[in-house]
Short mmCIF file of N, CA and C in Angstrom, two decimals:
data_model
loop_
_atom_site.label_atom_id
_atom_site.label_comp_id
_atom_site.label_asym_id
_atom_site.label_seq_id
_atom_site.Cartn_x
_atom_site.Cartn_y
_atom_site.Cartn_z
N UNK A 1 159.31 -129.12 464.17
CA UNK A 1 159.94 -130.33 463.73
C UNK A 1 161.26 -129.96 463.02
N UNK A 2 162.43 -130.72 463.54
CA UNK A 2 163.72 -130.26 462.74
C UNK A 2 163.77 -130.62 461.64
N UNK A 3 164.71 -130.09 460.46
CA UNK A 3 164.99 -130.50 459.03
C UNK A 3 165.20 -132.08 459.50
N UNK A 4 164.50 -133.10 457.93
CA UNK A 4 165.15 -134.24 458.28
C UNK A 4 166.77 -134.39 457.70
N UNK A 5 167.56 -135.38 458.34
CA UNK A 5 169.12 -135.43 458.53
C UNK A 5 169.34 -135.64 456.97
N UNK A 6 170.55 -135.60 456.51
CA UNK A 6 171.18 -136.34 455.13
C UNK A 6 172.36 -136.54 455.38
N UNK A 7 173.24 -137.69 455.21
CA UNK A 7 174.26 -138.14 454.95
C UNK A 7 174.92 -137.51 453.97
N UNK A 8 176.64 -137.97 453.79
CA UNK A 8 177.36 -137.79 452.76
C UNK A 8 177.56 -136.55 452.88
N UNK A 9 177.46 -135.10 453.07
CA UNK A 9 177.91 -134.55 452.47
C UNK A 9 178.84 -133.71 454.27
N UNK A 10 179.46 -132.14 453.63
CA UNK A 10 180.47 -131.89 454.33
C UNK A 10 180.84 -130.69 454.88
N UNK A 11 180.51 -130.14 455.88
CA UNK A 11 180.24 -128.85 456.90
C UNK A 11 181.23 -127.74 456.24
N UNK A 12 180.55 -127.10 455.24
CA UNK A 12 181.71 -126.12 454.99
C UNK A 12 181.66 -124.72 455.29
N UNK A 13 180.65 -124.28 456.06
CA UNK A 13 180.40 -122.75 456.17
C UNK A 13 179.25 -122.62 456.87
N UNK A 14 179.23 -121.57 457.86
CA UNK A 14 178.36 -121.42 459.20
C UNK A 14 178.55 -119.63 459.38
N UNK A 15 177.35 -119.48 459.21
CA UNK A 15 177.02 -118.28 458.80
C UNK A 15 175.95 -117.56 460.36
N UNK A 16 175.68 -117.16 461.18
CA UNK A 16 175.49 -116.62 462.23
C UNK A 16 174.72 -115.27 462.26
N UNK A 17 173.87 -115.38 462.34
CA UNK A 17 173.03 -113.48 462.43
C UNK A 17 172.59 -113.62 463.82
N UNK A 18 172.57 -112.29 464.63
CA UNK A 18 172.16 -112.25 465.87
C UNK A 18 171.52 -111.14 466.20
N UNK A 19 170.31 -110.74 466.77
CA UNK A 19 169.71 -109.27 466.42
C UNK A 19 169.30 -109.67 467.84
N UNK A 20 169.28 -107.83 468.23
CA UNK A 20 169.16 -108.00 470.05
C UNK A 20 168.55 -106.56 469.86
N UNK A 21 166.96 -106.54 470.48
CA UNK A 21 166.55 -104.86 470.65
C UNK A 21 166.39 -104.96 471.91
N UNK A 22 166.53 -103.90 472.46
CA UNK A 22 166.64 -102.78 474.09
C UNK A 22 165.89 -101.95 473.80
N UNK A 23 164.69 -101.84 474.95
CA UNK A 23 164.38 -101.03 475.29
C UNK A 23 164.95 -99.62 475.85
N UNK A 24 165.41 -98.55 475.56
CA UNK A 24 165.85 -97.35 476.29
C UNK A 24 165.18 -96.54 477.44
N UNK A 25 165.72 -96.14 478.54
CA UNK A 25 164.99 -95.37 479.31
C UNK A 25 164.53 -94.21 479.05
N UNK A 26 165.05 -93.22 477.84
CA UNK A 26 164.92 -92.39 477.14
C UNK A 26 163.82 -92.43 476.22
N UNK A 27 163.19 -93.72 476.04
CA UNK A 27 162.28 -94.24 475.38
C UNK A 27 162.13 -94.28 474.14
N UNK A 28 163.53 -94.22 473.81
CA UNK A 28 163.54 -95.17 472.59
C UNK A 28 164.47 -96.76 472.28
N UNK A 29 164.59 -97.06 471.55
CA UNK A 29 164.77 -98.54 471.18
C UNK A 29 165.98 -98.77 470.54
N UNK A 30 167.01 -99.68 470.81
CA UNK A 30 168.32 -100.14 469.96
C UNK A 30 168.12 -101.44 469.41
N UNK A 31 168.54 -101.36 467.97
CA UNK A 31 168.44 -102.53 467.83
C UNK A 31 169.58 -103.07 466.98
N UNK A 32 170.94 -104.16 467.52
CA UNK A 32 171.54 -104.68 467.40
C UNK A 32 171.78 -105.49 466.98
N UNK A 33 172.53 -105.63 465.50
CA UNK A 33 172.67 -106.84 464.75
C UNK A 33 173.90 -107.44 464.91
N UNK A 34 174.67 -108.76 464.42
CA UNK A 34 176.06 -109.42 464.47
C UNK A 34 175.87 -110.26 463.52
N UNK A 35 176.84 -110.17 462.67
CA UNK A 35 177.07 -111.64 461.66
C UNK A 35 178.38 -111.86 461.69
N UNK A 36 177.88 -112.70 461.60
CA UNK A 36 179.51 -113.84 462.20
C UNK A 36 179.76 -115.03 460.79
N UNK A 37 181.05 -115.14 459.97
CA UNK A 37 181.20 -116.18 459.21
C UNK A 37 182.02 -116.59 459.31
N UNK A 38 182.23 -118.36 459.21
CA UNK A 38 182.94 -119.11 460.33
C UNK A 38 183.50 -120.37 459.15
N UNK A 39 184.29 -120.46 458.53
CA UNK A 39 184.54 -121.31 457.64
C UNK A 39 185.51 -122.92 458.94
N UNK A 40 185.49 -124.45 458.77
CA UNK A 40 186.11 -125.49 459.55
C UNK A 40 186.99 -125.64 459.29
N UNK A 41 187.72 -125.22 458.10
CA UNK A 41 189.04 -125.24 457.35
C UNK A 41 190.00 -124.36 457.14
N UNK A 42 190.70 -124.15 457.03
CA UNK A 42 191.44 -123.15 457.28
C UNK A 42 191.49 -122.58 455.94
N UNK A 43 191.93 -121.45 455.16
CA UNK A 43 191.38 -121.03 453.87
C UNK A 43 192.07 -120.16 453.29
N UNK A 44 192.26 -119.83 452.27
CA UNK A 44 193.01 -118.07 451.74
C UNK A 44 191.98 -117.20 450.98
N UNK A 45 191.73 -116.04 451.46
CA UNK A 45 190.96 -115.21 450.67
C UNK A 45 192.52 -114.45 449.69
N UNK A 46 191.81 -113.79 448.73
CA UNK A 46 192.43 -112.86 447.80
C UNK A 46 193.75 -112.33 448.48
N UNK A 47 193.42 -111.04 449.44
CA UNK A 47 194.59 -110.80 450.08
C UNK A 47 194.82 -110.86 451.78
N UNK A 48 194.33 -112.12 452.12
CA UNK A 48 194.54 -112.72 453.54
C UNK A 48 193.84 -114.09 453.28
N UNK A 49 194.19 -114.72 455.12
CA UNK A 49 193.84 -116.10 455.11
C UNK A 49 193.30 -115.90 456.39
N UNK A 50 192.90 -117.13 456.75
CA UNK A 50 191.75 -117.45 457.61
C UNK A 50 192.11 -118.69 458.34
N UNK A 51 192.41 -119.23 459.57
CA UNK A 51 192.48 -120.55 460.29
C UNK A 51 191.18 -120.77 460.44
N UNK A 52 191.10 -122.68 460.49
CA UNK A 52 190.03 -122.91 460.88
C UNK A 52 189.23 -122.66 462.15
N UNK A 53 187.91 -122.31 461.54
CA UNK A 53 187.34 -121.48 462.89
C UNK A 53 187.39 -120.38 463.26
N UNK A 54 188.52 -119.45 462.41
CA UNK A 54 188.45 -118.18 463.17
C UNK A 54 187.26 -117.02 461.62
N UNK A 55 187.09 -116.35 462.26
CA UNK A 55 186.01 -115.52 461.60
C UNK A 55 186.48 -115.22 460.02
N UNK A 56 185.89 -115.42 459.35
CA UNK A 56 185.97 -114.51 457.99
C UNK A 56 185.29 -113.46 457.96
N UNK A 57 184.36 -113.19 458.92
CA UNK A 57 183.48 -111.90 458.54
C UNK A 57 183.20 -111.87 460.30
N UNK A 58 183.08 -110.40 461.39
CA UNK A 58 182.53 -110.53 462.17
C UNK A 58 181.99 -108.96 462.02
N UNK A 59 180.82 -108.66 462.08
CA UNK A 59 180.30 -107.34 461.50
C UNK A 59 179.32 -106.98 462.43
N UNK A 60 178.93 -105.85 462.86
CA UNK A 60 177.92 -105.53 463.76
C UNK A 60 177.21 -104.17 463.59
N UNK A 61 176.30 -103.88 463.79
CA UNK A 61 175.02 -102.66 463.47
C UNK A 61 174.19 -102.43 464.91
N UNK A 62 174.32 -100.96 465.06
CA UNK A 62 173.20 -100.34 466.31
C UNK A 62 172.73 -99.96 465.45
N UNK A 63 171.12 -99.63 465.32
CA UNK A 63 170.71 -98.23 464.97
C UNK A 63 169.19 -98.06 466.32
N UNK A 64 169.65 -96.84 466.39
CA UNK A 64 168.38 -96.11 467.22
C UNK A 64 167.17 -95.81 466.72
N UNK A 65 166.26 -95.86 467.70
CA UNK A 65 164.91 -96.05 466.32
C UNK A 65 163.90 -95.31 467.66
N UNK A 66 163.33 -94.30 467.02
CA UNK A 66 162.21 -93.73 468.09
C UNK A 66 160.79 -94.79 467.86
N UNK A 67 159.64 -94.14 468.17
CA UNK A 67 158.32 -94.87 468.14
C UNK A 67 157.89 -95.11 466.64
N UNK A 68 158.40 -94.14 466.19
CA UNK A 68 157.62 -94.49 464.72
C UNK A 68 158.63 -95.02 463.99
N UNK A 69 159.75 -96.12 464.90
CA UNK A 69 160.59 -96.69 463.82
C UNK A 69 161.55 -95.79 462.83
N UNK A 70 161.88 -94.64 463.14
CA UNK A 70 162.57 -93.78 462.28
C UNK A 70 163.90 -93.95 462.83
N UNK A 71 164.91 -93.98 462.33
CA UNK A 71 166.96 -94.13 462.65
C UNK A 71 167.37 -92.83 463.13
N UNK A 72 167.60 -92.83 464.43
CA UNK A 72 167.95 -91.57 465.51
C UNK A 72 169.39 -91.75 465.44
N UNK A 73 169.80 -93.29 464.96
CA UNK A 73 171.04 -93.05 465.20
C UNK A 73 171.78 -94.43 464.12
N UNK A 74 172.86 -94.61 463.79
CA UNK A 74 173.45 -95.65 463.37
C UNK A 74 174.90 -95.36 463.75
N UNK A 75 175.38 -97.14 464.48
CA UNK A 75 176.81 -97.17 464.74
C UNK A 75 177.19 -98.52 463.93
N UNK A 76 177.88 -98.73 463.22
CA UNK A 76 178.66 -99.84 462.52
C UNK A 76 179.99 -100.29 463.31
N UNK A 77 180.30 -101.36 463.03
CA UNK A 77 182.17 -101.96 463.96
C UNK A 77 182.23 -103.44 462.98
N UNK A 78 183.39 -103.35 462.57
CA UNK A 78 183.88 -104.38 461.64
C UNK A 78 185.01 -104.78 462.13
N UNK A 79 185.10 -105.54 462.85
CA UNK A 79 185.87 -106.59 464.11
C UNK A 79 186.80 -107.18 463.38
N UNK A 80 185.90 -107.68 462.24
CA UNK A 80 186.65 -108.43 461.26
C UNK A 80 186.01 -108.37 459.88
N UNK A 81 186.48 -107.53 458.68
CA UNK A 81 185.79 -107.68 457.47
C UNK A 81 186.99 -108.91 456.80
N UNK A 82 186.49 -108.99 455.57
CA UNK A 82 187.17 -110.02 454.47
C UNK A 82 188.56 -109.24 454.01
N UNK A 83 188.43 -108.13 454.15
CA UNK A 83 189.53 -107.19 453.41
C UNK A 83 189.77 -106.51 454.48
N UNK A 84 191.01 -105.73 454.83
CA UNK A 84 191.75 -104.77 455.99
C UNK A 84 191.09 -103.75 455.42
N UNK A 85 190.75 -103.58 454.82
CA UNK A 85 189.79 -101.79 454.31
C UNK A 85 188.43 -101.68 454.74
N UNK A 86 188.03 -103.45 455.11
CA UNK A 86 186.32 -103.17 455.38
C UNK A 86 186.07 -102.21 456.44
N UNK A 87 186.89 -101.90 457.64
CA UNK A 87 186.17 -100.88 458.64
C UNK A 87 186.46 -99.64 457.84
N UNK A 88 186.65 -98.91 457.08
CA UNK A 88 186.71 -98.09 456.22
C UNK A 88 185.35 -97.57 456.49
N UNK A 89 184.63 -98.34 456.01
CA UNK A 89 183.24 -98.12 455.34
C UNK A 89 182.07 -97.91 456.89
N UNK A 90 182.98 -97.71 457.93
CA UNK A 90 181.66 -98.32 459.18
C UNK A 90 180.97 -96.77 459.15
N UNK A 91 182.06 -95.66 459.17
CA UNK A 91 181.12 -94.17 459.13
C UNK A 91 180.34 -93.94 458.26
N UNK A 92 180.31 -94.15 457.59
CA UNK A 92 179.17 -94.16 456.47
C UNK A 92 177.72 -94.67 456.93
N UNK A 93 177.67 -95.31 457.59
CA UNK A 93 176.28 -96.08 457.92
C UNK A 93 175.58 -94.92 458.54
N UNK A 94 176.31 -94.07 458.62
CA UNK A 94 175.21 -92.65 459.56
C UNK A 94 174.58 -92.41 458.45
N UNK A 95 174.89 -93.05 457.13
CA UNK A 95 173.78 -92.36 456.37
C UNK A 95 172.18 -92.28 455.94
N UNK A 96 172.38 -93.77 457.03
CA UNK A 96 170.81 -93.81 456.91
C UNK A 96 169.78 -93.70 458.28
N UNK A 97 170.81 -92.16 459.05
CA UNK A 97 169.61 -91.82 459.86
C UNK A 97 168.58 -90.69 459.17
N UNK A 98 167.58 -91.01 459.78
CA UNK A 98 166.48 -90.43 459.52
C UNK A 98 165.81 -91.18 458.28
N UNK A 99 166.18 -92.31 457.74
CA UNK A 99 165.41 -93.44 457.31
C UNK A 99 164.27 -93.63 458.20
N UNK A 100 163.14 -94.28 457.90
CA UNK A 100 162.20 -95.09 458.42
C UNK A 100 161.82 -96.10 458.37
N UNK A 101 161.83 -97.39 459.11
CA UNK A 101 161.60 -98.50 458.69
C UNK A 101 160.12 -98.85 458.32
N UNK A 102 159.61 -99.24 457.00
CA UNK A 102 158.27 -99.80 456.61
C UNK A 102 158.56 -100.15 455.11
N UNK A 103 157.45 -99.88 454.71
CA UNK A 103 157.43 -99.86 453.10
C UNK A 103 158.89 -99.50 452.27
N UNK A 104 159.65 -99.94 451.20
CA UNK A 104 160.88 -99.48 450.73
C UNK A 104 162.18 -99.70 451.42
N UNK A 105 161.70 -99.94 453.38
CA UNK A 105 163.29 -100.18 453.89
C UNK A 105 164.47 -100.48 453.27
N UNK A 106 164.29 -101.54 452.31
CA UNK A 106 165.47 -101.89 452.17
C UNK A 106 166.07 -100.94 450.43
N UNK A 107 165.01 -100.77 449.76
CA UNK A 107 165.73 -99.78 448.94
C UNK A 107 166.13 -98.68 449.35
N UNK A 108 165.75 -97.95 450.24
CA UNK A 108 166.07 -96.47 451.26
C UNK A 108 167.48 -97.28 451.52
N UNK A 109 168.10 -97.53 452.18
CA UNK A 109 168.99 -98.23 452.67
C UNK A 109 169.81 -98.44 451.41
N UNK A 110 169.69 -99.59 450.24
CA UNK A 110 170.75 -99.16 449.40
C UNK A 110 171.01 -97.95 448.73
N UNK A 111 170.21 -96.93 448.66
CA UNK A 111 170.20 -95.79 448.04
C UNK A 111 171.30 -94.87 449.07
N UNK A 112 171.12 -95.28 449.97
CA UNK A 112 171.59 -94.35 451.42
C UNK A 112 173.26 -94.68 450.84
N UNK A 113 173.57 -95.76 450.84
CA UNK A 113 174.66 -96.93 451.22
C UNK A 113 175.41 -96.82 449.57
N UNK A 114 174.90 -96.32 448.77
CA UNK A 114 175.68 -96.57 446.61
C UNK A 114 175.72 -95.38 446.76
N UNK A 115 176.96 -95.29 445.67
CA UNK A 115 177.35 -96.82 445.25
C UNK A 115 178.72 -97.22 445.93
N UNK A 116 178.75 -98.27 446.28
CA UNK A 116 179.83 -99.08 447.15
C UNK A 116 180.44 -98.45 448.91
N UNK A 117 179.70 -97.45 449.28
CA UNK A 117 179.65 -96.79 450.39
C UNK A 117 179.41 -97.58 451.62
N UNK A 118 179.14 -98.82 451.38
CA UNK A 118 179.01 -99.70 452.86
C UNK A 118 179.36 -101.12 453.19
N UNK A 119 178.58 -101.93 453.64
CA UNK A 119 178.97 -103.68 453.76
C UNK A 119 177.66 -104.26 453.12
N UNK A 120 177.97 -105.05 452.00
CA UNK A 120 176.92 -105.92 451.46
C UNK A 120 176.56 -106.50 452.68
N UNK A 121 177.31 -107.27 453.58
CA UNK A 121 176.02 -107.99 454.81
C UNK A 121 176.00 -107.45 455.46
N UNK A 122 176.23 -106.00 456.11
CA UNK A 122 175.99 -105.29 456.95
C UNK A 122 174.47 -104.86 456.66
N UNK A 123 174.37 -104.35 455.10
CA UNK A 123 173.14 -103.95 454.33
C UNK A 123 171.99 -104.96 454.27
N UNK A 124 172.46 -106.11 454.17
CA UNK A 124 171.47 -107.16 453.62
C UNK A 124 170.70 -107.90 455.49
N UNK A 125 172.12 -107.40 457.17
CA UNK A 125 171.55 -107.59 457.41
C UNK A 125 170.19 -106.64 458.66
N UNK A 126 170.66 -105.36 457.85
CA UNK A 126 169.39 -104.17 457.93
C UNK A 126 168.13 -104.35 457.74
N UNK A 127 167.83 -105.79 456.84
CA UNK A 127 166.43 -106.04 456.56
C UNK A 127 165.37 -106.96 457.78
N UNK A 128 166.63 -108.02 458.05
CA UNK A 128 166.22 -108.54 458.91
C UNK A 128 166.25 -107.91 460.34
N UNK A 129 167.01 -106.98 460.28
CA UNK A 129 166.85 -105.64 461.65
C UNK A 129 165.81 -105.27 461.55
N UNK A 130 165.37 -104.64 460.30
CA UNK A 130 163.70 -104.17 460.63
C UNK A 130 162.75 -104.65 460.97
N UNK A 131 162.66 -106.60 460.40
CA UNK A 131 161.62 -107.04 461.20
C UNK A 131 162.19 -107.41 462.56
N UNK A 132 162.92 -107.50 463.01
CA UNK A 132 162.78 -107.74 464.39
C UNK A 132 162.87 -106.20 465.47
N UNK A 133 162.62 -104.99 464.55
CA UNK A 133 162.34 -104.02 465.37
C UNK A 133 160.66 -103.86 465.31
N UNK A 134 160.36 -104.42 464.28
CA UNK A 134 158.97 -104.41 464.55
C UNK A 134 158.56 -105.56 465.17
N UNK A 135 159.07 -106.63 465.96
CA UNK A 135 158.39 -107.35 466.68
C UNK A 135 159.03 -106.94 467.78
N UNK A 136 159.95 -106.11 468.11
CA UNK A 136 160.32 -105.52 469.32
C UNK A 136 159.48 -104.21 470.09
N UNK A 137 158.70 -103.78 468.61
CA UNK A 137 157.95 -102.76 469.28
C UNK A 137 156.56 -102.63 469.36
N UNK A 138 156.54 -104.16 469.22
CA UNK A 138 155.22 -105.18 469.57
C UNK A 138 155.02 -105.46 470.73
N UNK A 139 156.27 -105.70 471.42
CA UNK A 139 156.58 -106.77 472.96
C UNK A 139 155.91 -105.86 474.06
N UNK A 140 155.10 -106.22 474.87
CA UNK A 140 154.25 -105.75 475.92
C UNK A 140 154.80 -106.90 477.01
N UNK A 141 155.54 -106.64 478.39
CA UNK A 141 155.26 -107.47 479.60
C UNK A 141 153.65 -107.83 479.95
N UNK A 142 153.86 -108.09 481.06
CA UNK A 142 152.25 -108.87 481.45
C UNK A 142 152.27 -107.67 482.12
N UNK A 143 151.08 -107.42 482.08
CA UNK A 143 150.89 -106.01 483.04
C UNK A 143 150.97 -104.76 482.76
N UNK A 144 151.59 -104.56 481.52
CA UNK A 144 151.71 -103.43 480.65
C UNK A 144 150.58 -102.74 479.93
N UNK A 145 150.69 -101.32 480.16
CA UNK A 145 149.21 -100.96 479.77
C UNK A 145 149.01 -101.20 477.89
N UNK A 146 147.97 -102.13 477.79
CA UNK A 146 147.88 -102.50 476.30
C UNK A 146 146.86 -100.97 475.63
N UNK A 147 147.11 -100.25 474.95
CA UNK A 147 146.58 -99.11 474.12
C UNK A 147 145.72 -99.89 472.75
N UNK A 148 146.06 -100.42 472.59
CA UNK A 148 145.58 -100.67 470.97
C UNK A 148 143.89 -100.83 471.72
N UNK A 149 143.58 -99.93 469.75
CA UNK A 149 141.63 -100.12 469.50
C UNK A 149 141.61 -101.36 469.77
N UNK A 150 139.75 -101.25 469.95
CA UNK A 150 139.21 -102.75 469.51
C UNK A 150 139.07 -103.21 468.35
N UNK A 151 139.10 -104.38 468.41
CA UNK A 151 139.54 -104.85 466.84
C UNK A 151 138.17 -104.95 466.16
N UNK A 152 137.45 -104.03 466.35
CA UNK A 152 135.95 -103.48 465.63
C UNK A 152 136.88 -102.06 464.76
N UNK A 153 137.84 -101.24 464.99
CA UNK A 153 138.53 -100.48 465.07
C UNK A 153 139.57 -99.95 464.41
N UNK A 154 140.02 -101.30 464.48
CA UNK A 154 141.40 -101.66 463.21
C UNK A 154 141.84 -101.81 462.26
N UNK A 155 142.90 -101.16 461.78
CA UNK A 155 142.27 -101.73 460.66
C UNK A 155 144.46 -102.43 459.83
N UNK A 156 144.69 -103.36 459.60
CA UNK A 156 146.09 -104.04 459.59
C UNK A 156 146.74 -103.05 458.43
N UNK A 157 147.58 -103.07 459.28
CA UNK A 157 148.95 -101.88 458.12
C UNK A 157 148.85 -102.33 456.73
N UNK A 158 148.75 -101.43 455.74
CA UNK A 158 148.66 -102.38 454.24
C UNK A 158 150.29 -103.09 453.81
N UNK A 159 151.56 -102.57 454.82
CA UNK A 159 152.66 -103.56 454.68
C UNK A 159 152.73 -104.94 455.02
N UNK A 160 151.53 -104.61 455.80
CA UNK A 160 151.60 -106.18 456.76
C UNK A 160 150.94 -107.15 456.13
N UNK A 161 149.47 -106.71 455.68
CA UNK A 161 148.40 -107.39 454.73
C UNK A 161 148.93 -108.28 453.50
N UNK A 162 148.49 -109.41 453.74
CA UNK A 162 149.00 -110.31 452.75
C UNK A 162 150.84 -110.70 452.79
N UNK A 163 151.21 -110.43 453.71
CA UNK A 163 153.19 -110.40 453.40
C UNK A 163 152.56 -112.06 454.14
N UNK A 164 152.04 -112.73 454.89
CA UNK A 164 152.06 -114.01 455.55
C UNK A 164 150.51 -114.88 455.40
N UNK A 165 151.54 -116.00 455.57
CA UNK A 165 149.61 -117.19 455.56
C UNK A 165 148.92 -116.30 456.64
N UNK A 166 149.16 -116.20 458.37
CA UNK A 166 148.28 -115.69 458.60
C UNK A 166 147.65 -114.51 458.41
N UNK A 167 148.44 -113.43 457.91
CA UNK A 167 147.79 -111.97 457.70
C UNK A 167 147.14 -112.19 456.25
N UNK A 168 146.88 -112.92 455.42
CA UNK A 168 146.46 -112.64 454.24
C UNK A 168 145.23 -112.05 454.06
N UNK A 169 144.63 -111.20 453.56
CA UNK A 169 142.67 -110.87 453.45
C UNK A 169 141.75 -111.41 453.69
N UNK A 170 142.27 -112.96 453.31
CA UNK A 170 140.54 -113.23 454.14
C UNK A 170 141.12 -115.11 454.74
N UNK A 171 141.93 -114.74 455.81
CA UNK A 171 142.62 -115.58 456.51
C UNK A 171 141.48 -115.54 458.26
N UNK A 172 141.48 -116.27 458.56
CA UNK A 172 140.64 -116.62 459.95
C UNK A 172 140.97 -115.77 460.97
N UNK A 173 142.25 -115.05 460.85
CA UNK A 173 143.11 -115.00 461.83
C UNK A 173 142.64 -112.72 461.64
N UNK A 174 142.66 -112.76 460.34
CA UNK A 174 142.75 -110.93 459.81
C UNK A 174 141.22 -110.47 460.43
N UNK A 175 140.37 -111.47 460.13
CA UNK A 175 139.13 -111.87 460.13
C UNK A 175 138.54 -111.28 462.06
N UNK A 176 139.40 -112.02 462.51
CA UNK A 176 139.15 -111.86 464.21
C UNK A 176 139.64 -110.27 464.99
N UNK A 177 140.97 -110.02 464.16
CA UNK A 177 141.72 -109.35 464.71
C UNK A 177 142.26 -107.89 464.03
N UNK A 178 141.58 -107.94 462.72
CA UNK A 178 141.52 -106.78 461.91
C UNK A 178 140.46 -106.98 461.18
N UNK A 179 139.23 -107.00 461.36
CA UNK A 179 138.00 -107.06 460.75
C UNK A 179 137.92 -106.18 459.27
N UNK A 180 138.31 -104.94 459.86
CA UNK A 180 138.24 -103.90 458.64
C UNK A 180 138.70 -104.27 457.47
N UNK A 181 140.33 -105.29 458.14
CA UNK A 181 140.78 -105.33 456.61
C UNK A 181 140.46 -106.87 455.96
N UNK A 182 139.72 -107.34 456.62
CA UNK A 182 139.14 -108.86 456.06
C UNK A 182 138.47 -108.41 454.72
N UNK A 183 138.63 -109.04 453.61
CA UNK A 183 137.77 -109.34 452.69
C UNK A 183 137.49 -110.97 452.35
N UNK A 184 136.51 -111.13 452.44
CA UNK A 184 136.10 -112.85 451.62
C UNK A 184 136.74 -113.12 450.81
N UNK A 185 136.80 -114.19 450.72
CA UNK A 185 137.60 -114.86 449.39
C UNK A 185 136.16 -115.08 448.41
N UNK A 186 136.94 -114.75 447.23
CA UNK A 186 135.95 -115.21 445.81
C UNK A 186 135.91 -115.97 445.72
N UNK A 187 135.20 -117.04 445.11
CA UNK A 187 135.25 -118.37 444.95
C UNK A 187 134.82 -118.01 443.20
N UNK A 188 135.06 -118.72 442.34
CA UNK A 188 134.48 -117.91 440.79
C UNK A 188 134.47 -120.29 440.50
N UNK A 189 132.97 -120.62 439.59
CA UNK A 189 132.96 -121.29 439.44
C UNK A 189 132.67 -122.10 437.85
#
């Protein structure tokens, strides 16, 4: 169901993230971010300006990621930062190969990146790269040989446990499909 509408007020900023993972024949995985910021008005930053519509920010992120989600590789490109110095900062992003994405991602990542060594939304959008490399290295075609135990077997990553309504401990859903890590809910009266 879409947001419901509101009147009155006035389109001032359109903000754009775009994340794209590939499979590699090499067998590992790219996964490609873009943010795009798009002001209707035409504008002046500090030391430049902006026509309406044309980008204030157009920023982009590869990083290579083997099976266990670890950074084989990082490429940065700043098309367009806010400041003529932002592509400055794109070599630097090699600094967080051999990161791993799970637990801490995103502090590994500013630690990699401080102090002031990279792009605040380049960084901020590394987080949302990780979950969509982990639902990229989820994705099975039809027909694809499925490996995973039986879910007598399983038992749910403790990152995963509880982060959502459905994964929570003793959700219907953990219950069916990760037994191990189901616990009952208390009821205390």
């Amino acid at each position: 169901m879409p947001l419901p509408l509101l009147e009155d007020r006035e389109h001032i900023h359109t903000r754009t993230i775009t994340i794209n993972a590939f499979r590699r024949k090499d067998g590992l995985m790219d996964v490609e971010g873009c943010l795009i910021d798009v002001k209707p008005f035409a504008h002046q930053l500090m030391d430049t300006s902006r026509e309406a519509g044309e980008p204030v920010h157009n920023l982009s992120i590869r990083i290579t990621l083997d099976n266990s989600l670890t950074v084989k590789d990082a490429v940065a490109s700043m098309d367009r930062g806010a400041h003529d110095m932002c592509p400055q900062a794109e070599p630097n992003f090699s600094n967080i190969i051999g990161l791993q994405i799970g637990p801490g991602w995103n502090k590994k990542i500013k630690s990699a990146m401080s102090p002031g060594l990279g792009c605040t939304h380049i960084i901020e959008m590394l987080a949302q790269m990780a979950s969509g490399a982990m639902q990229a290295s989820w994705s099975r075609k039809p027909g694809e040989k499925d490996d995973r135990p039986a879910a007598e077997e399983r038992e749910m990553d403790t990152g995963m446990l509880n982060s959502c309504y459905p994964y929570r401990q003793n959700s219907p859903w953990v219950k069916e499909y990760f037994p191990n890590s189901y616990i009952d809910a208390v009821t205390v009266d």
